[in-house]
Amino acid sequence: MTAQLTVGDTMNAAVISCRTETSLREAITLLQSNRIQALVVVDGPGSLAGVFSQTDALGAWSRGLDYERSMASPVGEFMTRDVITCMPHVDLSRAAKLLTNNRIHRLVVVEERNDGRVWPIGVLSQTDIVRKLGQEGH
């Protein structure tokens, strides 16, 4: 019998992130150059501050700011702050339910440190789960 798959078995541990003060222009460049749809946003010490997605980028322009002003603004003004997270030991089926029930495409995988803040250690996307399930089926 196969052991239960966990988030830690499946997540992408290469967290592509930026800081809250990163300009919108730089954040969009990171999205494009890494061919990803969202960045993990961290604060000064490196704990989770939010997520910046393509949807957030589009929302930035809908605020009525001119292009240059928007592009120079910090990504922290546009990121999603209420991020749904999970720990690496969580069962993969539970993580899949979190994604489905919250209608989101990715979870930030975190670990809690002594200071009570959470620190990103990976990202788990719908694509990661489907890929893993396909591998397990062979």
Tab-separated table of C-alpha atoms in Angstrom:
chain	number	residue	atom	x	y	z
A	1	MET	CA	0.000	0.000	0.000
A	2	THR	CA	1.265	3.474	-0.899
A	3	ALA	CA	1.706	6.091	1.815
A	4	GLN	CA	-0.530	9.148	1.623
A	5	LEU	CA	0.856	11.901	-0.576
A	6	THR	CA	1.558	15.158	1.221
A	7	VAL	CA	1.902	18.748	0.139
A	8	GLY	CA	5.634	18.541	0.871
A	9	ASP	CA	5.947	15.623	-1.596
A	10	THR	CA	4.324	17.637	-4.346
A	11	MET	CA	4.999	21.358	-3.845
A	12	ASN	CA	7.460	23.409	-5.835
A	13	ALA	CA	10.131	24.396	-3.311
A	14	ALA	CA	11.585	27.053	-5.617
A	15	VAL	CA	9.618	30.010	-4.269
A	16	ILE	CA	9.785	32.946	-6.659
A	17	SER	CA	9.159	36.013	-4.569
A	18	CYS	CA	9.524	39.734	-4.318
A	19	ARG	CA	9.358	42.238	-1.485
A	20	THR	CA	6.385	44.477	-0.742
A	21	GLU	CA	8.343	47.531	-1.922
A	22	THR	CA	9.165	45.990	-5.332
A	23	SER	CA	7.703	48.131	-8.116
A	24	LEU	CA	4.766	46.863	-10.109
A	25	ARG	CA	7.003	47.011	-13.201
A	26	GLU	CA	9.601	44.724	-11.582
A	27	ALA	CA	6.936	42.309	-10.320
A	28	ILE	CA	5.365	41.985	-13.768
A	29	THR	CA	8.818	41.402	-15.264
A	30	LEU	CA	9.370	38.594	-12.717
A	31	LEU	CA	6.047	37.001	-13.667
A	32	GLN	CA	6.930	37.132	-17.355
A	33	SER	CA	10.556	36.037	-17.114
A	34	ASN	CA	9.696	33.061	-14.900
A	35	ARG	CA	6.564	32.176	-16.894
A	36	ILE	CA	4.414	32.068	-13.766
A	37	GLN	CA	1.026	33.505	-12.882
A	38	ALA	CA	1.759	34.669	-9.326
A	39	LEU	CA	4.570	35.763	-7.025
A	40	VAL	CA	4.862	35.244	-3.296
A	41	VAL	CA	5.326	38.650	-1.652
A	42	VAL	CA	7.433	38.861	1.508
A	43	ASP	CA	8.124	41.586	4.041
A	44	GLY	CA	11.557	42.856	5.099
A	45	PRO	CA	12.532	39.806	7.214
A	46	GLY	CA	11.124	37.401	4.615
A	47	SER	CA	7.821	36.332	6.148
A	48	LEU	CA	4.693	36.010	4.025
A	49	ALA	CA	3.003	39.342	3.251
A	50	GLY	CA	0.780	38.345	0.310
A	51	VAL	CA	0.561	37.079	-3.234
A	52	PHE	CA	0.718	39.135	-6.423
A	53	SER	CA	-0.998	37.540	-9.407
A	54	GLN	CA	-1.806	38.459	-12.965
A	55	THR	CA	-5.310	39.318	-11.723
A	56	ASP	CA	-3.796	41.792	-9.247
A	57	ALA	CA	-1.748	43.330	-12.062
A	58	LEU	CA	-4.884	43.911	-14.118
A	59	GLY	CA	-6.620	45.365	-11.071
A	60	ALA	CA	-3.776	47.844	-10.621
A	61	TRP	CA	-4.624	49.499	-13.937
A	62	SER	CA	-8.341	49.577	-13.225
A	63	ARG	CA	-7.741	51.991	-10.334
A	64	GLY	CA	-7.509	54.924	-12.704
A	65	LEU	CA	-3.828	55.740	-12.131
A	66	ASP	CA	-1.795	56.647	-15.159
A	67	TYR	CA	0.460	53.941	-16.565
A	68	GLU	CA	3.827	55.274	-15.377
A	69	ARG	CA	2.530	56.025	-11.887
A	70	SER	CA	1.043	52.535	-11.604
A	71	MET	CA	4.205	50.835	-12.821
A	72	ALA	CA	6.337	52.715	-10.279
A	73	SER	CA	4.014	51.918	-7.348
A	74	PRO	CA	5.006	49.220	-4.835
A	75	VAL	CA	3.510	45.786	-5.411
A	76	GLY	CA	2.391	45.796	-1.767
A	77	GLU	CA	-0.368	48.232	-2.752
A	78	PHE	CA	-1.872	45.746	-5.212
A	79	MET	CA	-1.134	42.292	-3.784
A	80	THR	CA	-3.702	39.989	-2.229
A	81	ARG	CA	-3.130	40.037	1.522
A	82	ASP	CA	-5.513	37.276	2.598
A	83	VAL	CA	-3.540	34.292	1.387
A	84	ILE	CA	-4.719	30.744	1.889
A	85	THR	CA	-1.772	28.686	3.073
A	86	CYS	CA	-0.998	25.179	4.207
A	87	MET	CA	1.817	23.303	5.909
A	88	PRO	CA	3.968	20.713	4.090
A	89	HIS	CA	2.688	17.776	6.179
A	90	VAL	CA	-0.934	18.299	5.017
A	91	ASP	CA	-2.453	15.434	3.027
A	92	LEU	CA	-2.549	16.224	-0.696
A	93	SER	CA	-6.280	15.470	-0.949
A	94	ARG	CA	-6.982	18.033	1.780
A	95	ALA	CA	-4.908	20.621	-0.103
A	96	ALA	CA	-6.853	19.853	-3.290
A	97	LYS	CA	-10.100	20.508	-1.396
A	98	LEU	CA	-8.712	23.845	-0.154
A	99	LEU	CA	-7.978	24.864	-3.734
A	100	THR	CA	-11.371	23.754	-4.999
A	101	ASN	CA	-13.466	25.105	-2.118
A	102	ASN	CA	-11.748	28.505	-2.232
A	103	ARG	CA	-11.681	28.653	-6.045
A	104	ILE	CA	-7.983	29.435	-6.147
A	105	HIS	CA	-5.160	28.133	-8.320
A	106	ARG	CA	-2.339	27.862	-5.788
A	107	LEU	CA	-1.521	27.552	-2.100
A	108	VAL	CA	1.524	29.059	-0.457
A	109	VAL	CA	3.197	26.374	1.622
A	110	VAL	CA	4.503	27.795	4.876
A	111	GLU	CA	6.189	26.937	8.119
A	112	GLU	CA	5.573	28.816	11.319
A	113	ARG	CA	8.566	30.193	13.155
A	114	ASN	CA	8.989	31.063	16.821
A	115	ASP	CA	7.937	34.662	16.227
A	116	GLY	CA	4.448	33.523	15.159
A	117	ARG	CA	4.873	34.636	11.551
A	118	VAL	CA	4.726	32.263	8.619
A	119	TRP	CA	7.528	31.871	6.136
A	120	PRO	CA	6.994	30.633	2.577
A	121	ILE	CA	8.815	27.405	1.757
A	122	GLY	CA	6.963	26.372	-1.393
A	123	VAL	CA	3.999	26.778	-3.675
A	124	LEU	CA	1.458	24.099	-4.541
A	125	SER	CA	-0.587	24.665	-7.689
A	126	GLN	CA	-3.404	22.735	-9.285
A	127	THR	CA	-0.941	21.783	-12.028
A	128	ASP	CA	1.494	20.345	-9.443
A	129	ILE	CA	-1.228	18.112	-8.018
A	130	VAL	CA	-2.412	16.849	-11.397
A	131	ARG	CA	1.199	16.187	-12.460
A	132	LYS	CA	1.885	14.229	-9.248
A	133	LEU	CA	-1.291	12.172	-9.590
A	134	GLY	CA	-0.317	11.334	-13.172
A	135	GLN	CA	3.122	10.159	-12.021
A	136	GLU	CA	1.635	8.036	-9.242
A	137	GLY	CA	-0.678	6.337	-11.727
A	138	HIS	CA	2.197	4.842	-13.737
